[in-house]
Amino acid sequence: MLYPERFSNLPAHAWPRLRALLDVHEGGGPLIQMTIGEPKHAFPAWVTDVITQNAAGFNSYPPNDGSPELKEAIVGWIKRRYGVQMDAATEVMALNGTREGLYNAVIALCPETKNGKKPAILMPNPFYQVYMIGAISGASDPIMVPATAETGHLPDFHSLPEDVLQRTTAAYICSPANPQGAVADREYWTNLIALAEKYDFKIFADECYSEIYRDTPPVGALEVAQALGTDRNRLVLFQSLSKRSNLPGLRSGFVASGPDSIREIKQLRNFSGAPLPLPLQQAAAAVWNDEEHVEENRRLYAEKYDIADRIFGNVPGYVSPEAGFFLWLPVENDEEAAVKLWRETGVKVLPGSYLAQDVDGENPGQKYIRVALVAPKDETARGLDLIRDCLYSS
Ligand SMILES: Cc1ncc(COP(=O)(O)O)c(C=O)c1O
């Protein structure tokens, strides 16, 4: 019964839950969509030219791990961004967006028992939903670790009991964090790497929001690992063009790690992978090689951070995000706030509890709503004004 049980009890996904919550009501105004983290700024206009110029590639099965050009572009970006030289042939692999890689990582890299026990996979709570399903699919226990205001919105994995750490095979960590916008600093990464070395587990570093920041680029797990001399195989980095380059529909990302880990991931992908079509890989290579559009993207988000700070600066509990493009706004009750907003203003947001799991009867997202700042500036500003007037003006 193990296999059916892995999937028969999955919780409902956030989006169907949201539809069930809101669609039974009339919206109170023209729809302003602030639920999904789907970037709406323009992607570079030349992306479509690259795809057209390389359209003959649709005639070929694409290479499973990524074309040499794409892997070189990825390695070049890692070097520029983190100062770490990786080997294109053995230490990176192209992904169809990071979601796929984050899901498959447990299956590819985590043993089915550890110290004679069922493995544990650690993750923050709230968290990107794929982490939990990745753990369950890999026959492991997902262990939700609070990432709340008390812990600086990052999980304190050191607080876990010894027996859990002894059976831990991997920890997912998202920095900059979705939904809170918190950034793991060098000390955080150093401590996490030390814990992973002590208990011999892997770190799955989801850094897909790393390019959307204010002034200082968030430090990356890879550069900390390199400075510490950590075995690269312990650290598995996930990156994406979805947020950096406003290309969530291109489905292009990558995974980077040491050669042993990448070999295992490639081996799984040889059987189960659905690689990105070659013309799209060519486009992805060109996008990784360009920073101009990324700088412009950051400028647009900076304007929206400023608008958010102006509107919510006086709201008790408001934390201006360090990075990423979400606001994690405090409310009394997340579902009630989302319904009220929709019915009275036409703004749709996501209840925070839909991104978290109950632990000991408490859901760390229940007193928050997540607001995506992805729409154009004026629409975003209009939405934020409506949220303030509806939820925070007394
Ligand atoms: C934290 C986090 N990780 C991963 C992803 C997956 O992104 P993609 O598969 O588009 O690269 C998302 C998308 O919203 C995300 O928020």
mmCIF file of C-alpha atoms and ligand atoms in Angstrom:
data_model
loop_
_atom_site.group_PDB
_atom_site.id
_atom_site.type_symbol
_atom_site.label_atom_id
_atom_site.label_comp_id
_atom_site.label_asym_id
_atom_site.label_seq_id
_atom_site.Cartn_x
_atom_site.Cartn_y
_atom_site.Cartn_z
ATOM 1 C CA MET A 1 0.000 0.000 0.000
ATOM 2 C CA LEU A 2 3.012 2.314 0.169
ATOM 3 C CA TYR A 3 2.692 3.648 -3.362
ATOM 4 C CA PRO A 4 -1.013 4.539 -3.377
ATOM 5 C CA GLU A 5 -0.579 6.062 0.074
ATOM 6 C CA ARG A 6 2.111 8.388 -1.188
ATOM 7 C CA PHE A 7 -0.375 10.268 -3.312
ATOM 8 C CA SER A 8 -3.873 9.458 -2.128
ATOM 9 C CA ASN A 9 -3.701 11.880 0.799
ATOM 10 C CA LEU A 10 -2.169 14.893 -0.874
ATOM 11 C CA PRO A 11 -3.626 18.175 0.340
ATOM 12 C CA ALA A 12 -5.512 20.322 -2.171
ATOM 13 C CA HIS A 13 -3.243 22.620 -4.163
ATOM 14 C CA ALA A 14 -3.355 26.356 -3.424
ATOM 15 C CA TRP A 15 -4.987 27.429 -6.704
ATOM 16 C CA PRO A 16 -8.079 25.173 -6.642
ATOM 17 C CA ARG A 17 -8.505 26.124 -2.976
ATOM 18 C CA LEU A 18 -8.376 29.789 -3.896
ATOM 19 C CA ARG A 19 -10.909 29.354 -6.694
ATOM 20 C CA ALA A 20 -13.256 27.542 -4.329
ATOM 21 C CA LEU A 21 -12.870 30.348 -1.781
ATOM 22 C CA LEU A 22 -13.332 33.342 -4.068
ATOM 23 C CA ASP A 23 -15.293 32.246 -7.121
ATOM 24 C CA VAL A 24 -18.501 31.803 -5.164
ATOM 25 C CA HIS A 25 -18.558 35.619 -4.687
ATOM 26 C CA GLU A 26 -18.909 38.535 -7.084
ATOM 27 C CA GLY A 27 -15.814 40.729 -7.329
ATOM 28 C CA GLY A 28 -16.324 44.252 -5.990
ATOM 29 C CA GLY A 29 -14.545 45.940 -8.898
ATOM 30 C CA PRO A 30 -12.434 45.288 -11.984
ATOM 31 C CA LEU A 31 -10.142 42.317 -11.284
ATOM 32 C CA ILE A 32 -6.639 43.126 -10.046
ATOM 33 C CA GLN A 33 -4.730 39.856 -9.951
ATOM 34 C CA MET A 34 -2.141 39.750 -7.155
ATOM 35 C CA THR A 35 -2.190 36.037 -6.379
ATOM 36 C CA ILE A 36 0.245 34.234 -8.639
ATOM 37 C CA GLY A 37 3.983 34.984 -8.897
ATOM 38 C CA GLU A 38 3.846 35.282 -12.663
ATOM 39 C CA PRO A 39 6.076 38.164 -13.799
ATOM 40 C CA LYS A 40 4.387 40.549 -16.207
ATOM 41 C CA HIS A 41 7.270 42.883 -17.026
ATOM 42 C CA ALA A 42 8.451 42.557 -20.626
ATOM 43 C CA PHE A 43 11.030 39.918 -21.502
ATOM 44 C CA PRO A 44 13.714 40.959 -24.027
ATOM 45 C CA ALA A 45 12.132 41.491 -27.461
ATOM 46 C CA TRP A 46 14.939 39.553 -29.168
ATOM 47 C CA VAL A 47 13.952 36.297 -27.446
ATOM 48 C CA THR A 48 11.373 35.581 -30.138
ATOM 49 C CA ASP A 49 13.942 36.322 -32.891
ATOM 50 C CA VAL A 50 16.356 33.778 -31.427
ATOM 51 C CA ILE A 51 13.601 31.170 -31.316
ATOM 52 C CA THR A 52 12.589 31.846 -34.938
ATOM 53 C CA GLN A 53 16.166 31.824 -36.193
ATOM 54 C CA ASN A 54 16.719 28.437 -34.578
ATOM 55 C CA ALA A 55 13.350 26.942 -35.484
ATOM 56 C CA ALA A 56 15.012 24.140 -37.498
ATOM 57 C CA GLY A 57 15.917 22.666 -34.120
ATOM 58 C CA PHE A 58 12.299 21.577 -33.672
ATOM 59 C CA ASN A 59 13.288 18.815 -36.096
ATOM 60 C CA SER A 60 15.596 17.239 -33.515
ATOM 61 C CA TYR A 61 15.204 15.581 -30.158
ATOM 62 C CA PRO A 62 16.872 17.985 -27.762
ATOM 63 C CA PRO A 63 19.811 16.824 -25.629
ATOM 64 C CA ASN A 64 18.560 15.644 -22.255
ATOM 65 C CA ASP A 65 21.009 17.636 -20.140
ATOM 66 C CA GLY A 66 20.939 20.850 -22.179
ATOM 67 C CA SER A 67 22.848 21.904 -25.284
ATOM 68 C CA PRO A 68 26.566 22.712 -24.879
ATOM 69 C CA GLU A 69 25.766 26.406 -25.647
ATOM 70 C CA LEU A 70 23.158 26.566 -22.914
ATOM 71 C CA LYS A 71 25.374 24.849 -20.349
ATOM 72 C CA GLU A 72 28.255 27.201 -21.216
ATOM 73 C CA ALA A 73 25.944 30.202 -20.806
ATOM 74 C CA ILE A 74 24.812 28.876 -17.407
ATOM 75 C CA VAL A 75 28.364 28.287 -16.232
ATOM 76 C CA GLY A 76 29.310 31.780 -17.434
ATOM 77 C CA TRP A 77 26.435 33.293 -15.472
ATOM 78 C CA ILE A 78 27.387 31.388 -12.304
ATOM 79 C CA LYS A 79 30.946 32.670 -12.625
ATOM 80 C CA ARG A 80 29.842 36.282 -13.121
ATOM 81 C CA ARG A 81 27.231 36.176 -10.375
ATOM 82 C CA TYR A 82 28.956 34.079 -7.706
ATOM 83 C CA GLY A 83 32.611 34.002 -8.717
ATOM 84 C CA VAL A 84 32.484 30.201 -8.811
ATOM 85 C CA GLN A 85 33.847 28.300 -11.794
ATOM 86 C CA MET A 86 31.828 25.192 -12.573
ATOM 87 C CA ASP A 87 32.331 22.577 -15.240
ATOM 88 C CA ALA A 88 29.687 22.782 -17.980
ATOM 89 C CA ALA A 89 29.892 19.092 -18.849
ATOM 90 C CA THR A 90 29.655 17.620 -15.355
ATOM 91 C CA GLU A 91 28.341 20.186 -12.880
ATOM 92 C CA VAL A 92 25.236 21.743 -14.432
ATOM 93 C CA MET A 93 22.110 20.449 -16.110
ATOM 94 C CA ALA A 94 19.322 22.361 -17.854
ATOM 95 C CA LEU A 95 15.851 22.089 -16.358
ATOM 96 C CA ASN A 96 12.396 22.901 -17.660
ATOM 97 C CA GLY A 97 11.989 25.474 -14.923
ATOM 98 C CA THR A 98 13.118 24.812 -11.379
ATOM 99 C CA ARG A 99 9.874 23.214 -10.260
ATOM 100 C CA GLU A 100 10.704 20.039 -12.139
ATOM 101 C CA GLY A 101 14.196 19.825 -10.658
ATOM 102 C CA LEU A 102 13.058 20.621 -7.126
ATOM 103 C CA TYR A 103 10.498 17.840 -7.367
ATOM 104 C CA ASN A 104 12.885 15.241 -8.792
ATOM 105 C CA ALA A 105 15.805 16.046 -6.494
ATOM 106 C CA VAL A 106 14.639 13.798 -3.662
ATOM 107 C CA ILE A 107 13.995 10.857 -5.966
ATOM 108 C CA ALA A 108 17.386 11.255 -7.641
ATOM 109 C CA LEU A 109 19.555 12.039 -4.630
ATOM 110 C CA CYS A 110 18.044 10.799 -1.378
ATOM 111 C CA PRO A 111 18.353 7.252 -0.053
ATOM 112 C CA GLU A 112 15.246 5.352 0.971
ATOM 113 C CA THR A 113 16.456 4.801 4.512
ATOM 114 C CA LYS A 114 18.896 6.616 6.735
ATOM 115 C CA ASN A 115 20.420 5.110 9.872
ATOM 116 C CA GLY A 116 17.812 2.366 9.535
ATOM 117 C CA LYS A 117 14.908 4.825 9.635
ATOM 118 C CA LYS A 118 12.512 6.469 7.213
ATOM 119 C CA PRO A 119 14.276 9.566 5.879
ATOM 120 C CA ALA A 120 13.261 13.108 6.791
ATOM 121 C CA ILE A 121 13.344 16.019 4.354
ATOM 122 C CA LEU A 122 13.415 19.442 5.987
ATOM 123 C CA MET A 123 11.690 22.521 4.631
ATOM 124 C CA PRO A 124 10.553 25.939 5.792
ATOM 125 C CA ASN A 125 6.933 26.513 6.727
ATOM 126 C CA PRO A 126 5.484 28.365 4.753
ATOM 127 C CA PHE A 127 7.137 26.974 1.641
ATOM 128 C CA TYR A 128 6.939 26.460 -2.110
ATOM 129 C CA GLN A 129 4.463 23.595 -2.379
ATOM 130 C CA VAL A 130 6.607 21.345 -4.534
ATOM 131 C CA TYR A 131 9.036 20.699 -1.660
ATOM 132 C CA MET A 132 6.484 18.737 0.305
ATOM 133 C CA ILE A 133 5.343 16.645 -2.631
ATOM 134 C CA GLY A 134 8.960 16.005 -3.625
ATOM 135 C CA ALA A 135 9.603 14.636 -0.142
ATOM 136 C CA ILE A 136 6.476 12.463 -0.125
ATOM 137 C CA SER A 137 7.224 11.128 -3.612
ATOM 138 C CA GLY A 138 10.669 10.157 -2.389
ATOM 139 C CA ALA A 139 9.111 8.083 0.412
ATOM 140 C CA SER A 140 10.378 10.551 3.008
ATOM 141 C CA ASP A 141 8.737 12.474 5.826
ATOM 142 C CA PRO A 142 8.398 16.192 5.070
ATOM 143 C CA ILE A 143 9.420 18.090 8.206
ATOM 144 C CA MET A 144 7.991 21.610 8.347
ATOM 145 C CA VAL A 145 10.175 24.038 10.244
ATOM 146 C CA PRO A 146 8.628 27.398 11.172
ATOM 147 C CA ALA A 147 9.870 30.373 9.164
ATOM 148 C CA THR A 148 8.085 33.093 11.065
ATOM 149 C CA ALA A 149 8.691 36.609 12.343
ATOM 150 C CA GLU A 150 10.290 34.986 15.437
ATOM 151 C CA THR A 151 12.904 33.190 13.312
ATOM 152 C CA GLY A 152 13.577 36.077 10.922
ATOM 153 C CA HIS A 153 11.305 34.383 8.349
ATOM 154 C CA LEU A 154 13.914 31.693 7.708
ATOM 155 C CA PRO A 155 13.757 28.185 9.200
ATOM 156 C CA ASP A 156 15.954 27.352 12.173
ATOM 157 C CA PHE A 157 16.912 23.800 11.247
ATOM 158 C CA HIS A 158 19.277 23.654 14.234
ATOM 159 C CA SER A 159 16.247 23.648 16.525
ATOM 160 C CA LEU A 160 15.172 20.181 15.371
ATOM 161 C CA PRO A 161 15.497 17.192 17.672
ATOM 162 C CA GLU A 162 18.532 14.963 17.302
ATOM 163 C CA ASP A 163 16.474 11.953 16.135
ATOM 164 C CA VAL A 164 15.045 13.961 13.211
ATOM 165 C CA LEU A 165 18.443 15.321 12.175
ATOM 166 C CA GLN A 166 19.890 11.800 12.336
ATOM 167 C CA ARG A 167 17.463 10.638 9.650
ATOM 168 C CA THR A 168 17.573 13.802 7.539
ATOM 169 C CA THR A 169 18.704 13.305 3.948
ATOM 170 C CA ALA A 170 18.070 16.803 2.571
ATOM 171 C CA ALA A 171 16.847 20.281 3.444
ATOM 172 C CA TYR A 172 15.041 22.589 1.065
ATOM 173 C CA ILE A 173 15.779 26.252 1.609
ATOM 174 C CA CYS A 174 14.486 29.192 -0.395
ATOM 175 C CA SER A 175 16.494 32.431 -0.420
ATOM 176 C CA PRO A 176 15.274 35.030 -1.155
ATOM 177 C CA ALA A 177 12.253 33.401 0.403
ATOM 178 C CA ASN A 178 8.858 33.015 -1.171
ATOM 179 C CA PRO A 179 6.612 34.301 0.363
ATOM 180 C CA GLN A 180 8.373 36.475 2.964
ATOM 181 C CA GLY A 181 11.215 38.032 0.942
ATOM 182 C CA ALA A 182 13.788 37.183 3.644
ATOM 183 C CA VAL A 183 17.382 36.604 2.526
ATOM 184 C CA ALA A 184 19.787 34.067 4.012
ATOM 185 C CA ASP A 185 23.061 35.845 4.777
ATOM 186 C CA ARG A 186 26.556 34.374 4.792
ATOM 187 C CA GLU A 187 26.251 33.360 8.440
ATOM 188 C CA TYR A 188 22.967 31.568 7.828
ATOM 189 C CA TRP A 189 24.431 29.583 4.941
ATOM 190 C CA THR A 190 27.614 28.831 6.898
ATOM 191 C CA ASN A 191 25.609 27.430 9.812
ATOM 192 C CA LEU A 192 23.345 25.432 7.537
ATOM 193 C CA ILE A 193 26.299 23.933 5.696
ATOM 194 C CA ALA A 194 27.898 23.010 9.044
ATOM 195 C CA LEU A 195 24.677 21.278 10.118
ATOM 196 C CA ALA A 196 24.450 19.457 6.789
ATOM 197 C CA GLU A 197 28.027 18.262 7.153
ATOM 198 C CA LYS A 198 27.487 17.145 10.743
ATOM 199 C CA TYR A 199 24.387 15.112 9.921
ATOM 200 C CA ASP A 200 25.367 14.279 6.357
ATOM 201 C CA PHE A 201 22.443 15.679 4.397
ATOM 202 C CA LYS A 202 22.144 17.641 1.159
ATOM 203 C CA ILE A 203 21.020 21.236 0.800
ATOM 204 C CA PHE A 204 18.541 22.007 -1.971
ATOM 205 C CA ALA A 205 19.022 25.735 -2.438
ATOM 206 C CA ASP A 206 16.109 27.290 -4.306
ATOM 207 C CA GLU A 207 17.442 30.704 -5.304
ATOM 208 C CA CYS A 208 15.091 31.560 -8.152
ATOM 209 C CA TYR A 209 14.370 35.040 -6.706
ATOM 210 C CA SER A 210 18.059 35.904 -6.307
ATOM 211 C CA GLU A 211 18.121 38.517 -9.068
ATOM 212 C CA ILE A 212 15.231 40.588 -7.730
ATOM 213 C CA TYR A 213 16.783 42.585 -4.940
ATOM 214 C CA ARG A 214 17.241 46.193 -3.846
ATOM 215 C CA ASP A 215 20.902 47.238 -3.712
ATOM 216 C CA THR A 216 23.012 44.280 -2.699
ATOM 217 C CA PRO A 217 22.870 40.956 -4.552
ATOM 218 C CA PRO A 218 21.923 38.195 -2.084
ATOM 219 C CA VAL A 219 24.847 35.937 -1.284
ATOM 220 C CA GLY A 220 24.474 32.542 -2.929
ATOM 221 C CA ALA A 221 24.882 29.155 -1.287
ATOM 222 C CA LEU A 222 27.472 28.161 -3.889
ATOM 223 C CA GLU A 223 29.810 31.026 -3.140
ATOM 224 C CA VAL A 224 29.621 30.357 0.601
ATOM 225 C CA ALA A 225 30.268 26.658 0.025
ATOM 226 C CA GLN A 226 33.261 27.486 -2.131
ATOM 227 C CA ALA A 227 34.721 29.841 0.497
ATOM 228 C CA LEU A 228 34.309 27.106 3.128
ATOM 229 C CA GLY A 229 35.765 24.386 0.920
ATOM 230 C CA THR A 230 32.553 22.341 1.204
ATOM 231 C CA ASP A 231 32.122 19.333 -1.063
ATOM 232 C CA ARG A 232 30.041 20.731 -3.918
ATOM 233 C CA ASN A 233 27.986 17.567 -4.114
ATOM 234 C CA ARG A 234 26.361 18.487 -0.805
ATOM 235 C CA LEU A 235 24.871 21.637 -2.236
ATOM 236 C CA VAL A 236 22.336 21.555 -5.054
ATOM 237 C CA LEU A 237 21.480 24.949 -6.515
ATOM 238 C CA PHE A 238 18.272 25.628 -8.448
ATOM 239 C CA GLN A 239 17.938 28.690 -10.672
ATOM 240 C CA SER A 240 15.426 29.904 -13.202
ATOM 241 C CA LEU A 241 14.717 32.425 -15.928
ATOM 242 C CA SER A 242 11.096 32.681 -14.810
ATOM 243 C CA LYS A 243 11.591 35.521 -12.338
ATOM 244 C CA ARG A 244 14.976 36.947 -13.383
ATOM 245 C CA SER A 245 13.966 37.415 -17.002
ATOM 246 C CA ASN A 246 10.146 37.456 -16.906
ATOM 247 C CA LEU A 247 9.986 34.189 -18.823
ATOM 248 C CA PRO A 248 7.865 31.811 -16.742
ATOM 249 C CA GLY A 249 6.400 30.424 -19.960
ATOM 250 C CA LEU A 250 9.773 29.534 -21.463
ATOM 251 C CA ARG A 251 10.218 26.876 -18.749
ATOM 252 C CA SER A 252 13.942 27.256 -18.441
ATOM 253 C CA GLY A 253 16.071 26.789 -15.359
ATOM 254 C CA PHE A 254 19.075 24.818 -14.246
ATOM 255 C CA VAL A 255 20.486 22.725 -11.449
ATOM 256 C CA ALA A 256 24.145 23.017 -10.405
ATOM 257 C CA SER A 257 26.067 20.802 -7.987
ATOM 258 C CA GLY A 258 29.128 18.577 -7.788
ATOM 259 C CA PRO A 259 29.681 15.913 -10.467
ATOM 260 C CA ASP A 260 28.368 13.029 -8.335
ATOM 261 C CA SER A 261 25.056 14.702 -7.596
ATOM 262 C CA ILE A 262 24.624 15.913 -11.166
ATOM 263 C CA ARG A 263 25.376 12.402 -12.468
ATOM 264 C CA GLU A 264 22.554 10.985 -10.335
ATOM 265 C CA ILE A 265 20.146 13.690 -11.464
ATOM 266 C CA LYS A 266 21.053 13.140 -15.115
ATOM 267 C CA GLN A 267 20.596 9.422 -14.706
ATOM 268 C CA LEU A 268 17.008 9.910 -13.542
ATOM 269 C CA ARG A 269 16.421 12.428 -16.308
ATOM 270 C CA ASN A 270 17.661 9.978 -18.953
ATOM 271 C CA PHE A 271 14.515 8.001 -18.249
ATOM 272 C CA SER A 272 11.979 10.544 -17.120
ATOM 273 C CA GLY A 273 13.068 13.884 -18.536
ATOM 274 C CA ALA A 274 11.235 15.969 -21.110
ATOM 275 C CA PRO A 275 13.996 18.338 -22.206
ATOM 276 C CA LEU A 276 13.346 21.842 -23.433
ATOM 277 C CA PRO A 277 13.077 22.075 -27.277
ATOM 278 C CA LEU A 278 16.350 23.157 -28.872
ATOM 279 C CA PRO A 279 15.193 26.570 -30.175
ATOM 280 C CA LEU A 280 14.056 27.394 -26.639
ATOM 281 C CA GLN A 281 17.407 26.249 -25.264
ATOM 282 C CA GLN A 282 19.103 28.645 -27.727
ATOM 283 C CA ALA A 283 16.909 31.458 -26.476
ATOM 284 C CA ALA A 284 17.611 30.530 -22.853
ATOM 285 C CA ALA A 285 21.374 30.635 -23.532
ATOM 286 C CA ALA A 286 21.080 34.154 -24.942
ATOM 287 C CA VAL A 287 18.999 35.257 -21.951
ATOM 288 C CA TRP A 288 21.494 33.920 -19.381
ATOM 289 C CA ASN A 289 24.213 35.817 -21.273
ATOM 290 C CA ASP A 290 22.417 39.159 -20.952
ATOM 291 C CA GLU A 291 22.183 41.297 -17.808
ATOM 292 C CA GLU A 292 20.785 44.507 -19.272
ATOM 293 C CA HIS A 293 17.177 43.375 -19.129
ATOM 294 C CA VAL A 294 17.712 42.056 -15.588
ATOM 295 C CA GLU A 295 18.884 45.460 -14.401
ATOM 296 C CA GLU A 296 15.826 47.076 -15.948
ATOM 297 C CA ASN A 297 13.641 44.467 -14.277
ATOM 298 C CA ARG A 298 15.162 45.266 -10.877
ATOM 299 C CA ARG A 299 14.566 48.966 -11.465
ATOM 300 C CA LEU A 300 10.879 48.297 -12.095
ATOM 301 C CA TYR A 301 10.574 46.224 -8.923
ATOM 302 C CA ALA A 302 12.430 48.879 -6.911
ATOM 303 C CA GLU A 303 9.737 51.388 -7.903
ATOM 304 C CA LYS A 304 7.111 48.989 -6.642
ATOM 305 C CA TYR A 305 8.935 48.324 -3.339
ATOM 306 C CA ASP A 306 8.916 52.093 -2.822
ATOM 307 C CA ILE A 307 5.200 52.300 -3.512
ATOM 308 C CA ALA A 308 4.548 49.422 -1.092
ATOM 309 C CA ASP A 309 6.681 51.037 1.629
ATOM 310 C CA ARG A 310 4.842 54.333 1.203
ATOM 311 C CA ILE A 311 1.438 52.645 1.408
ATOM 312 C CA PHE A 312 2.082 50.120 4.190
ATOM 313 C CA GLY A 313 4.962 51.736 6.084
ATOM 314 C CA ASN A 314 2.700 52.564 9.022
ATOM 315 C CA VAL A 315 0.894 49.231 9.154
ATOM 316 C CA PRO A 316 1.957 47.417 12.348
ATOM 317 C CA GLY A 317 3.847 44.250 11.457
ATOM 318 C CA TYR A 318 4.575 45.315 7.874
ATOM 319 C CA VAL A 319 8.013 44.083 6.790
ATOM 320 C CA SER A 320 9.425 45.594 3.642
ATOM 321 C CA PRO A 321 10.722 42.669 1.573
ATOM 322 C CA GLU A 322 14.496 42.422 1.232
ATOM 323 C CA ALA A 323 14.116 40.760 -2.157
ATOM 324 C CA GLY A 324 11.690 38.905 -4.415
ATOM 325 C CA PHE A 325 8.360 40.329 -5.502
ATOM 326 C CA PHE A 326 5.884 39.416 -2.792
ATOM 327 C CA LEU A 327 4.445 41.292 0.157
ATOM 328 C CA TRP A 328 3.634 39.139 3.160
ATOM 329 C CA LEU A 329 1.069 41.304 4.852
ATOM 330 C CA PRO A 330 -0.189 40.675 8.391
ATOM 331 C CA VAL A 331 -3.955 40.205 8.821
ATOM 332 C CA GLU A 332 -6.212 38.781 11.519
ATOM 333 C CA ASN A 333 -7.491 35.928 9.369
ATOM 334 C CA ASP A 334 -6.087 35.204 5.895
ATOM 335 C CA GLU A 335 -9.171 33.687 4.227
ATOM 336 C CA GLU A 336 -11.512 36.299 5.635
ATOM 337 C CA ALA A 337 -9.191 39.075 4.456
ATOM 338 C CA ALA A 338 -8.922 37.571 0.951
ATOM 339 C CA VAL A 339 -12.709 37.216 0.633
ATOM 340 C CA LYS A 340 -13.347 40.733 1.951
ATOM 341 C CA LEU A 341 -10.804 42.194 -0.485
ATOM 342 C CA TRP A 342 -12.277 40.387 -3.449
ATOM 343 C CA ARG A 343 -15.890 41.205 -2.584
ATOM 344 C CA GLU A 344 -15.276 44.841 -1.785
ATOM 345 C CA THR A 345 -12.523 45.842 -4.244
ATOM 346 C CA GLY A 346 -11.899 43.237 -6.978
ATOM 347 C CA VAL A 347 -8.341 42.590 -5.734
ATOM 348 C CA LYS A 348 -7.364 38.931 -5.520
ATOM 349 C CA VAL A 349 -4.604 37.834 -3.106
ATOM 350 C CA LEU A 350 -3.541 34.479 -1.701
ATOM 351 C CA PRO A 351 -4.343 33.450 1.892
ATOM 352 C CA GLY A 352 -1.026 32.726 3.612
ATOM 353 C CA SER A 353 -2.187 29.418 5.065
ATOM 354 C CA TYR A 354 -2.454 27.990 1.535
ATOM 355 C CA LEU A 355 1.357 28.133 1.395
ATOM 356 C CA ALA A 356 1.895 26.421 4.731
ATOM 357 C CA GLN A 357 0.955 23.314 6.679
ATOM 358 C CA ASP A 358 -0.622 23.041 10.109
ATOM 359 C CA VAL A 359 1.885 21.916 12.696
ATOM 360 C CA ASP A 360 0.549 21.175 16.194
ATOM 361 C CA GLY A 361 -2.731 22.830 15.211
ATOM 362 C CA GLU A 362 -1.042 26.062 14.115
ATOM 363 C CA ASN A 363 -0.623 27.329 10.594
ATOM 364 C CA PRO A 364 2.153 29.937 10.324
ATOM 365 C CA GLY A 365 0.536 31.504 7.250
ATOM 366 C CA GLN A 366 -2.881 32.012 8.723
ATOM 367 C CA LYS A 367 -2.284 35.573 9.821
ATOM 368 C CA TYR A 368 -0.878 36.690 6.463
ATOM 369 C CA ILE A 369 -1.885 37.307 2.892
ATOM 370 C CA ARG A 370 0.601 37.062 0.035
ATOM 371 C CA VAL A 371 0.481 39.883 -2.479
ATOM 372 C CA ALA A 372 2.380 39.553 -5.769
ATOM 373 C CA LEU A 373 3.835 42.793 -7.164
ATOM 374 C CA VAL A 374 4.024 41.430 -10.703
ATOM 375 C CA ALA A 375 1.527 43.618 -12.579
ATOM 376 C CA PRO A 376 2.605 46.899 -14.214
ATOM 377 C CA LYS A 377 3.370 49.739 -11.797
ATOM 378 C CA ASP A 378 0.106 51.662 -12.036
ATOM 379 C CA GLU A 379 -2.036 48.585 -11.635
ATOM 380 C CA THR A 380 0.104 47.418 -8.712
ATOM 381 C CA ALA A 381 -0.190 50.824 -7.048
ATOM 382 C CA ARG A 382 -3.966 50.795 -7.542
ATOM 383 C CA GLY A 383 -4.192 47.312 -6.032
ATOM 384 C CA LEU A 384 -2.064 48.241 -3.021
ATOM 385 C CA ASP A 385 -4.107 51.382 -2.351
ATOM 386 C CA LEU A 386 -7.266 49.300 -2.416
ATOM 387 C CA ILE A 387 -5.755 46.740 -0.016
ATOM 388 C CA ARG A 388 -4.765 49.467 2.434
ATOM 389 C CA ASP A 389 -8.164 51.172 2.317
ATOM 390 C CA CYS A 390 -10.041 47.881 2.636
ATOM 391 C CA LEU A 391 -7.950 46.117 5.302
ATOM 392 C CA TYR A 392 -5.918 48.680 7.203
ATOM 393 C CA SER A 393 -7.865 51.917 7.455
ATOM 394 C CA SER A 394 -9.780 52.112 10.689
HETATM 395 C C1 LIG B 1 10.119 29.482 -4.455
HETATM 396 C C2 LIG B 1 9.894 29.028 -5.847
HETATM 397 N N1 LIG B 1 10.661 28.052 -6.335
HETATM 398 C C3 LIG B 1 10.499 27.583 -7.581
HETATM 399 C C4 LIG B 1 9.533 28.106 -8.412
HETATM 400 C C5 LIG B 1 9.364 27.485 -9.765
HETATM 401 O O1 LIG B 1 9.683 28.332 -10.770
HETATM 402 P P1 LIG B 1 9.971 27.807 -12.238
HETATM 403 O O2 LIG B 1 9.583 26.361 -12.307
HETATM 404 O O3 LIG B 1 9.149 28.662 -13.110
HETATM 405 O O4 LIG B 1 11.452 27.985 -12.434
HETATM 406 C C6 LIG B 1 8.693 29.127 -7.948
HETATM 407 C C7 LIG B 1 7.631 29.668 -8.811
HETATM 408 O O5 LIG B 1 6.758 30.385 -8.424
HETATM 409 C C8 LIG B 1 8.891 29.611 -6.637
HETATM 410 O O6 LIG B 1 8.139 30.584 -6.133
#
